[in-house]
Coordinates of C-alpha atoms in Angstrom, one line a residue:
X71 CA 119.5 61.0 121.7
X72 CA 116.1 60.4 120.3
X73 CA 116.9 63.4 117.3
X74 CA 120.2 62.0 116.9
X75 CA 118.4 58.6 116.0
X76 CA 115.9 60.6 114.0
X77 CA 118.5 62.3 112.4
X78 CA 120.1 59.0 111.4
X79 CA 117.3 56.7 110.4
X80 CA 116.4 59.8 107.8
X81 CA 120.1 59.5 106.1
X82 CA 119.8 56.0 106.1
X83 CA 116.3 56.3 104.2
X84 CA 117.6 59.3 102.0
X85 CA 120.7 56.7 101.2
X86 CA 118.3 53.9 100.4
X87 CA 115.9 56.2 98.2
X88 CA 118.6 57.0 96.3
X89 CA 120.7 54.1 95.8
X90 CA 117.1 52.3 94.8
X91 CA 116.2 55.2 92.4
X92 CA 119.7 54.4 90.7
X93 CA 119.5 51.0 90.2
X94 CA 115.6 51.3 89.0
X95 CA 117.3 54.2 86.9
X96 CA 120.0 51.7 85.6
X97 CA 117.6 48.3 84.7
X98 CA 114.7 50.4 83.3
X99 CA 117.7 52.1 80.9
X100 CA 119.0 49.0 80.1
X101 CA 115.3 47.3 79.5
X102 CA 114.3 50.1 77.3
X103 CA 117.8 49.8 75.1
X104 CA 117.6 46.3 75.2
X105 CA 113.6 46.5 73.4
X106 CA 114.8 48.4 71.2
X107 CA 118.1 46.4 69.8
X108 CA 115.7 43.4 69.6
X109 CA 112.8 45.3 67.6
X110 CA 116.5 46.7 65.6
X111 CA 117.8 43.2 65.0
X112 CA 114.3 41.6 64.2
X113 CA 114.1 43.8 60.9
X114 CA 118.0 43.8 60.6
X115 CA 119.1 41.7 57.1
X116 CA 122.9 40.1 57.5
X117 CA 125.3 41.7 55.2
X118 CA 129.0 41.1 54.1
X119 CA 131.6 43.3 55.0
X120 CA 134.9 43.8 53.0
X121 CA 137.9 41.6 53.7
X122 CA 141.3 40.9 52.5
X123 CA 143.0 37.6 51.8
X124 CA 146.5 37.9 53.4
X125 CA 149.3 35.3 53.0
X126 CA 151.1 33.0 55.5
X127 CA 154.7 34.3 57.2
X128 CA 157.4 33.0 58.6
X129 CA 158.0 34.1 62.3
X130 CA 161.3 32.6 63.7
X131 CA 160.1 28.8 63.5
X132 CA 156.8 28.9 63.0
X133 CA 154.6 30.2 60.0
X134 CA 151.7 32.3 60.7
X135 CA 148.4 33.1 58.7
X136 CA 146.1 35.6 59.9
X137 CA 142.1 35.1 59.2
X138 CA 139.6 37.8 58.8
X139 CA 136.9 35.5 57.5
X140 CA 135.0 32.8 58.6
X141 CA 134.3 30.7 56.3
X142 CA 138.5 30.7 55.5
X143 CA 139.2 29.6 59.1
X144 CA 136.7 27.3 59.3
X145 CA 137.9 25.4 56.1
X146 CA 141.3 25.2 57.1
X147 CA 140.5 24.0 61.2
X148 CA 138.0 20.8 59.6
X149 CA 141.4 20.6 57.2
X150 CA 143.6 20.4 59.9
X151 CA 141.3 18.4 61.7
X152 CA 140.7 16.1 58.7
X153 CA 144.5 15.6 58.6
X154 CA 145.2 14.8 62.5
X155 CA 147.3 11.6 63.1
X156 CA 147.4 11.7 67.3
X157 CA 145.2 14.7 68.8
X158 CA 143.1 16.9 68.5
X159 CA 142.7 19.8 71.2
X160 CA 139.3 22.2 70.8
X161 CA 137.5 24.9 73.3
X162 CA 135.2 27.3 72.3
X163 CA 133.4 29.8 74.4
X164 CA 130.1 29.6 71.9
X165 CA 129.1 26.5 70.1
X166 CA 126.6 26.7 68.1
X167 CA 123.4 23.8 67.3
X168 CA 123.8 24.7 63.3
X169 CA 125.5 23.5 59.7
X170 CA 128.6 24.9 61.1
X171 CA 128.5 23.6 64.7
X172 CA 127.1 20.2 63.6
X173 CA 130.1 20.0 60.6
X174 CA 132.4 20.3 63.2
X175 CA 131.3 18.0 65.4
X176 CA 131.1 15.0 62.4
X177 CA 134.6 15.9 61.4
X178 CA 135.5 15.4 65.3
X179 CA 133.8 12.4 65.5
X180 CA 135.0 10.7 62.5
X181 CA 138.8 11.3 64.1
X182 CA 137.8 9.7 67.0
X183 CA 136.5 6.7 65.6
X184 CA 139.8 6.5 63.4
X185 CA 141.7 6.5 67.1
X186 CA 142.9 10.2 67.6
X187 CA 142.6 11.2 70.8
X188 CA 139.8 13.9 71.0
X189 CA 139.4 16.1 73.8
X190 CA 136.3 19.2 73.6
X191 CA 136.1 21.9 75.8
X192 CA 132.6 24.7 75.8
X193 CA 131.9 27.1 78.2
X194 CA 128.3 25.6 80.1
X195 CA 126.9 29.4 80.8
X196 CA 128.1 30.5 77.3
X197 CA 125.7 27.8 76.1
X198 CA 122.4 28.3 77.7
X199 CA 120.9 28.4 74.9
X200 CA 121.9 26.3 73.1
X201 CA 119.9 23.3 72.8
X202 CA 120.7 20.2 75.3
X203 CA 120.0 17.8 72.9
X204 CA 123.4 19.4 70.9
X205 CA 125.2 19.8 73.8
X206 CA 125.1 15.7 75.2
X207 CA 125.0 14.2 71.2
X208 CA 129.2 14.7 71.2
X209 CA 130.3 10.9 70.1
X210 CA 131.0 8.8 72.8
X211 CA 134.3 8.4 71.5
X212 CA 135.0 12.0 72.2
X213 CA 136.2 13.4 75.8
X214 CA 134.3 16.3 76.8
X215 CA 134.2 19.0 79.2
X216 CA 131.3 21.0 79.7
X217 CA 133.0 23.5 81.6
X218 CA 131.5 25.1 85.0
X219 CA 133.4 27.2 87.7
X220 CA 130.7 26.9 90.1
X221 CA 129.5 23.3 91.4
X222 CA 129.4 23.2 94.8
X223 CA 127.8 25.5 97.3
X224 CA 131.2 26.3 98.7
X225 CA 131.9 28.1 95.5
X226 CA 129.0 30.7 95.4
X227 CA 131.0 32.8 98.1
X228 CA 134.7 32.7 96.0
X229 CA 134.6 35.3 93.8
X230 CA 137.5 33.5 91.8
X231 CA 134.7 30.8 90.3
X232 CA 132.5 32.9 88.2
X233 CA 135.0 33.5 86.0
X234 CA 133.6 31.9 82.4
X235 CA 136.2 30.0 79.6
X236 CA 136.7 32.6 77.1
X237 CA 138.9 31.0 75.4
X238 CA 138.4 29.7 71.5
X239 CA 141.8 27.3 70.7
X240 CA 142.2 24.3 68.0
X241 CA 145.1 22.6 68.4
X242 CA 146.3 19.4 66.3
X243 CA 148.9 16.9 66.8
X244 CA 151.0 19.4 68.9
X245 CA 152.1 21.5 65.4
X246 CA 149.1 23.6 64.1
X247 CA 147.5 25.6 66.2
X248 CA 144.2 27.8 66.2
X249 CA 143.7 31.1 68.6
X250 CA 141.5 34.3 68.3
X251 CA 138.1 35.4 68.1
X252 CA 136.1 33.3 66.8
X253 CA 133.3 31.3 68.3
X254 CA 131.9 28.1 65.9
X255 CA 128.6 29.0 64.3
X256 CA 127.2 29.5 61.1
X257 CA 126.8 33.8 62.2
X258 CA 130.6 33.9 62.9
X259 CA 131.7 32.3 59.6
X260 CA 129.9 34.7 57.1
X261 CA 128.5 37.5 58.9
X262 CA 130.6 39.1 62.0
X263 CA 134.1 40.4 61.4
X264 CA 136.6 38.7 63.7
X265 CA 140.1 37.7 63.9
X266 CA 141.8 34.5 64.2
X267 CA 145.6 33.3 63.9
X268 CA 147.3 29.7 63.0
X269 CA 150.3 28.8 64.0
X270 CA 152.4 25.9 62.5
X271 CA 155.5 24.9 64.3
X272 CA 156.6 24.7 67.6
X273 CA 155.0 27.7 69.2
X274 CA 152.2 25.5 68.9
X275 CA 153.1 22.9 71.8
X276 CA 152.9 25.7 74.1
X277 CA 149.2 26.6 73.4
X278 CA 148.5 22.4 73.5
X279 CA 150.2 22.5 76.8
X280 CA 147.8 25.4 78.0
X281 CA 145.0 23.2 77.2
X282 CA 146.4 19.9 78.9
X283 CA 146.8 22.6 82.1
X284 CA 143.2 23.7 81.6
X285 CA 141.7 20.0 81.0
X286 CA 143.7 18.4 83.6
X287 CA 142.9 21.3 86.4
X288 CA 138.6 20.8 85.3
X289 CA 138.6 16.7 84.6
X290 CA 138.3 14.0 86.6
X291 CA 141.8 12.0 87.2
X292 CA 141.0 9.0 85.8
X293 CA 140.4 11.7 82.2
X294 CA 143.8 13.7 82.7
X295 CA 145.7 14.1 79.6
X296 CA 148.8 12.6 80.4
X297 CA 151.2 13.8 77.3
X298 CA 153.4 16.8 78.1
X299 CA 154.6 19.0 75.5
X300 CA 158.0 20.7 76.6
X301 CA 157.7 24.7 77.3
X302 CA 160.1 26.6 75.7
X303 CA 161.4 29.9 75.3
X304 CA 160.9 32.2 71.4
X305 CA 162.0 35.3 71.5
X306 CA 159.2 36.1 68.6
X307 CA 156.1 34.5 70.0
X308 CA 154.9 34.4 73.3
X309 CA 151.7 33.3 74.7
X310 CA 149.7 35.1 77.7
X311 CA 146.7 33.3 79.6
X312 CA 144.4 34.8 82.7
X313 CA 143.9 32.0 84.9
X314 CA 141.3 33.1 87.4
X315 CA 141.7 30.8 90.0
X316 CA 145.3 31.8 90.6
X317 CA 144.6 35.9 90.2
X318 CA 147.1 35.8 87.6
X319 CA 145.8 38.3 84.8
X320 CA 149.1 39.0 82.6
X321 CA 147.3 39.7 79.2
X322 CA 146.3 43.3 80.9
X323 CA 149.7 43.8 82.3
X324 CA 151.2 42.9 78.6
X325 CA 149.0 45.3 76.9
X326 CA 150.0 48.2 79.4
X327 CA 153.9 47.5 78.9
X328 CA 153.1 47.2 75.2
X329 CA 151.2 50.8 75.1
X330 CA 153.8 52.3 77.2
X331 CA 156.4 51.9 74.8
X332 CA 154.9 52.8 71.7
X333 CA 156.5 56.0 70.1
X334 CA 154.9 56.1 66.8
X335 CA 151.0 54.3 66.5
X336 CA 148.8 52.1 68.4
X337 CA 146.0 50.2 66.5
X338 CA 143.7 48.6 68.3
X339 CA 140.4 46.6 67.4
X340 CA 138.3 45.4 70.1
X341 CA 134.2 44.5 70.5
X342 CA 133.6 45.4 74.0
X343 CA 135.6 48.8 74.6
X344 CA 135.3 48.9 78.5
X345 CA 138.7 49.4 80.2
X346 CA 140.4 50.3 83.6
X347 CA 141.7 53.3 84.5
X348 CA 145.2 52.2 84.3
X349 CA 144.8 51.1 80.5
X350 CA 142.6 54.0 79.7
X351 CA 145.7 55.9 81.4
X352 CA 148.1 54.2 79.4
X353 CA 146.4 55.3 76.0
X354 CA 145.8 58.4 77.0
X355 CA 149.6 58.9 77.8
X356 CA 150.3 57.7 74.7
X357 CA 148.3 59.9 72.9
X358 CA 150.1 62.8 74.8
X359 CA 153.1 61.8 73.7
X360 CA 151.9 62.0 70.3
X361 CA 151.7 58.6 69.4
X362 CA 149.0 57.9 66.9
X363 CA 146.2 56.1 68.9
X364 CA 143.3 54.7 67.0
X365 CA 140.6 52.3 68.8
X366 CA 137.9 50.7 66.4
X367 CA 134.9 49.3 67.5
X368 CA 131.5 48.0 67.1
X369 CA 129.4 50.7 66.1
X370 CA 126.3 48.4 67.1
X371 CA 127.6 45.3 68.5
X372 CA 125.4 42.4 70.1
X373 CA 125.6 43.9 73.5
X374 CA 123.5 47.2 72.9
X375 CA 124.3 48.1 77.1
X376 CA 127.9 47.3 76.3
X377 CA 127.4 49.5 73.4
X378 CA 126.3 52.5 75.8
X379 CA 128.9 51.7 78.3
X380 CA 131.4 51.7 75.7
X381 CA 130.5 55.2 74.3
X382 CA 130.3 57.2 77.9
X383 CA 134.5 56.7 77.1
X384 CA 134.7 58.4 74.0
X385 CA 134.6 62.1 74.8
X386 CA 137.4 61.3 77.4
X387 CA 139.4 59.2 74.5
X388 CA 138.4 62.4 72.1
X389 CA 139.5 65.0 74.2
X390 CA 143.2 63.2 74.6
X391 CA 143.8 63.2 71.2
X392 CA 142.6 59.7 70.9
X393 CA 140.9 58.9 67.0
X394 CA 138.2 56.6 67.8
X395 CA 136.4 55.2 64.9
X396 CA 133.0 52.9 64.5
X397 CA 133.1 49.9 62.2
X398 CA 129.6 49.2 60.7
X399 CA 129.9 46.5 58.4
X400 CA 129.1 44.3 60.9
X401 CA 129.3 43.2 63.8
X402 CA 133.2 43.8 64.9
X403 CA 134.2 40.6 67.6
X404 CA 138.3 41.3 67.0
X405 CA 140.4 41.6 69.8
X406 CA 143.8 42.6 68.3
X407 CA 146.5 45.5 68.7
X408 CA 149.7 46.4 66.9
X409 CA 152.2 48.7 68.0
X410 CA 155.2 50.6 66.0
X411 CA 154.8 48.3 63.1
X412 CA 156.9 45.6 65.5
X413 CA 154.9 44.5 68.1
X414 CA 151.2 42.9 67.7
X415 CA 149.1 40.5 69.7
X416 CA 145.8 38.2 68.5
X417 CA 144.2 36.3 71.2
X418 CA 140.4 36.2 72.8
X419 CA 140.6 38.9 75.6
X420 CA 138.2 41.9 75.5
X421 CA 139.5 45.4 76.6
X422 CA 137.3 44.8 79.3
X423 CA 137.3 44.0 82.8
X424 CA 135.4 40.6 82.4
X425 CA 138.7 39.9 80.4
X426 CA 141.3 41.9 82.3
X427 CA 140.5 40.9 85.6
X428 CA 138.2 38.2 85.5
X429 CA 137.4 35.5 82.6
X430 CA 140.0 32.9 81.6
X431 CA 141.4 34.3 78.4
X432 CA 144.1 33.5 75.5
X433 CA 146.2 36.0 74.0
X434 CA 148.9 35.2 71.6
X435 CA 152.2 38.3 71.4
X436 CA 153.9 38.4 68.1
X437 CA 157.2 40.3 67.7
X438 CA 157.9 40.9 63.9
X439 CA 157.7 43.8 61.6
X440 CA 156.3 41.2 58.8
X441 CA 153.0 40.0 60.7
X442 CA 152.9 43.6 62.0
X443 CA 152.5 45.2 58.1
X444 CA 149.5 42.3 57.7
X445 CA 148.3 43.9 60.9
X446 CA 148.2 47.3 59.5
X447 CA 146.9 45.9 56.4
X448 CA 144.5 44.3 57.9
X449 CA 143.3 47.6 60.1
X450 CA 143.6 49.6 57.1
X451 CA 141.1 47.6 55.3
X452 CA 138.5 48.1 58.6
X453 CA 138.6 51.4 58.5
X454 CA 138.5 52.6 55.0
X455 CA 135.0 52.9 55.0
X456 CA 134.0 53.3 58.8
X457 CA 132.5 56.3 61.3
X458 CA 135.4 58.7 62.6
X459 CA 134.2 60.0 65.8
X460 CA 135.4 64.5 66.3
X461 CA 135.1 66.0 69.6
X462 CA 132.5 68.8 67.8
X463 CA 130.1 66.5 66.7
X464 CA 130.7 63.8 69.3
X465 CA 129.5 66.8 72.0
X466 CA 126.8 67.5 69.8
X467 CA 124.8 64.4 70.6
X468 CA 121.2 64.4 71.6
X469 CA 120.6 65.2 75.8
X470 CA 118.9 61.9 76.2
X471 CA 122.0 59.9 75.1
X472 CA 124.0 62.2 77.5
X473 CA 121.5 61.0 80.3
X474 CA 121.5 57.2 79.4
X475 CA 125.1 57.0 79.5
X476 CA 125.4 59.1 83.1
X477 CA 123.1 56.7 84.0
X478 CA 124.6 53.6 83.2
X479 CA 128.4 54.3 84.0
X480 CA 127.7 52.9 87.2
X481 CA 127.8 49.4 85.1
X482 CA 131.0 49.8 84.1
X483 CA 132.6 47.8 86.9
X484 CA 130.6 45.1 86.5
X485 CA 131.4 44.5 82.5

């Protein structure tokens, strides 16, 4: 018995020697590449990045414009804004204490005042640091929701309530209608390349009625919004939410079924390139089939782990046939796919598992050849001038970044 017990208290120190030497492996990594994107950015001067002014469509009902620029989207939200008669509907992961996050909070308050009903909705974690002074000088007038998923002791042990609100809407009077990428912030509207969409016409109730949902689940009742805005079925536009406290994460399952049936090309543009094995699968299939797969991403983003994480995929991505290709303009926060030249979706989800299977996220699913052309366009313009990845040289890469990503692939399941 007693060499038995030896035997077993040794495996058990062996196992704890090692899985401490991995982890001390994984945060001294992640330190040292952390150090070194902040000594990067510190000497790093902002630049533009190309862009392309695209018109507005018609898609069944509604009318579409599609926004590669900042400081465009942000004119035409404190426009629509400007212009609201009954309500206006905002929530934004980020919010920034500067000239663009204070300009949007005059033009709020000034509605109020005039008597629309203004309801505000930020993300509490994705605000640390953002000054508290900004975060409680909203206008009275103005109901707010500092959102939290956790707040009570009983939540710590539910996995379902750390999921964060990634979601970036603007919706006004029930009719216009803002969704994508973009956080509000003075860096977003000049200096990272995102994607955002408005949507005027009825398509546009369904987002505000995703928002009343959202409000009314996290608000008091004596705050609930209490006008509904009748659902309806469009065969052109459909809208996909996560909602984390129900386990119901369909913006994955949409992007699967949409990658399965591409024949011809798949386009996607994402910031955080982390995915699952079933939607790593599902390009990789495509690829197989000979379907012309291209994934762009940050080639530094503002995540320099996510970065590494990201780039311990490629050779697997490369050796499927798979043309990934490194924008590096700026930093690249899109989150957008089109499929075929028909099919194409805009929304807030990362190709992540944060988003897949975790954060509340937005994602907007556009059928129409039209919108899909801008698409292409739009992709087309990101990539004239970007890093395309080869299997040769991709292979070639220095040891040391070998080892840093072996390292840190552990991580994956956790972003």
């Amino acid at each position: 018995m007693i060499p038995r017990l030896k035997h077993a208290f040794s495996i058990k120190a062996v196992l704890r020697t090692l899985l401490v030497t991995s982890v001390s492996a994984q945060v001294g990594t992640a330190a040292i590449l952390m150090l070194i994107s902040a000594i990067r950015d510190r000497n790093k001067k902002q630049r533009h990045f190309p862009h392309i002014d695209l018109r507005e469509v018609q898609v069944g009902e509604n009318r579409l414009q599609l926004y590669c620029y900042g400081e465009d989207l942000y004119r035409d939200m404190l426009d629509a804004i400007d212009n609201a008669k009954e309500s206006i509907y905002i929530e934004s992961y980020i919010w920034k204490d500067d000239e663009a996050g204070w300009n949007f909070k005059t033009h709020l308050a000034k509605k109020a005042t005039e008597g629309v009903e203004v309801y505000v909705i930020f993300d509490r974690f994705g605000n640390l640091v953002v000054p508290h002074t900004f975060k409680s000088s909203f206008d009275p007038a103005i109901h707010l929701i500092q959102y939290q998923s956790v707040d009570s002791v009983g939540h710590l042990i539910d996995p379902r309530r750390y999921a964060l609100d990634h979601r970036k809407l603007l919706i006004v009077d029930g009719h216009t209608s803002f969704i994508g990428g973009y956080n509000i912030g003075s860096l977003y509207a000049s200096y990272w390349r995102d994607t955002h969409l408005r949507i005027q016409g009825p398509a546009s109730a369904e987002i505000a009625q995703s928002f009343i949902d959202f409000w009314n689940r996290c608000s008091k009742k004596n705050n609930a919004i209490t006008h509904h805005y009748q659902r309806r079925f469009d065969p052109f536009i459909d809208l996909h939410g996560n909602d984390a406290l129900r386990l119901t994460f369909p913006i994955r399952d949409m992007y699967i079924e949409a990658i399965n049936k591409a024949e011809h090309s798949i386009l996607l543009s994402n910031a955080y390139f982390v995915p699952d094995g079933s939607l790593l699968d599902a390009l990789k299939e495509a690829a197989h089939r000979k379907v012309d797969v291209r994934i762009l991403v940050p080639w530094t983003s503002n995540h320099v782990v996510t970065d590494w994480i990201s780039r311990s995929y490629f050779s697997e991505c490369l050796e499927a046939g798979i043309k990934v290709i490194g924008y590096r303009h700026a930093m690249l926060h899109a989150k957008t796919c089109t499929i075929d030249g028909q099919w194409s979706t805009v929304g807030t989800a990362n190709m992540d598992r944060l988003s897949s299977l975790g954060n509340y996220e937005i994602n907007v699913e556009i059928y129409s050849s039209e919108f899909a052309q801008q698409m292409e366009r739009l992709f087309a313009c990101d990539t004239a001038d970007s890093i395309e990845l080869t299997a040769e040289t991709w292979h070639r890469r220095p040891w040391y970044t070998k080892l840093s990503e072996h390292i840190l692939n552990p991580l994956r399941f956790m972003m």
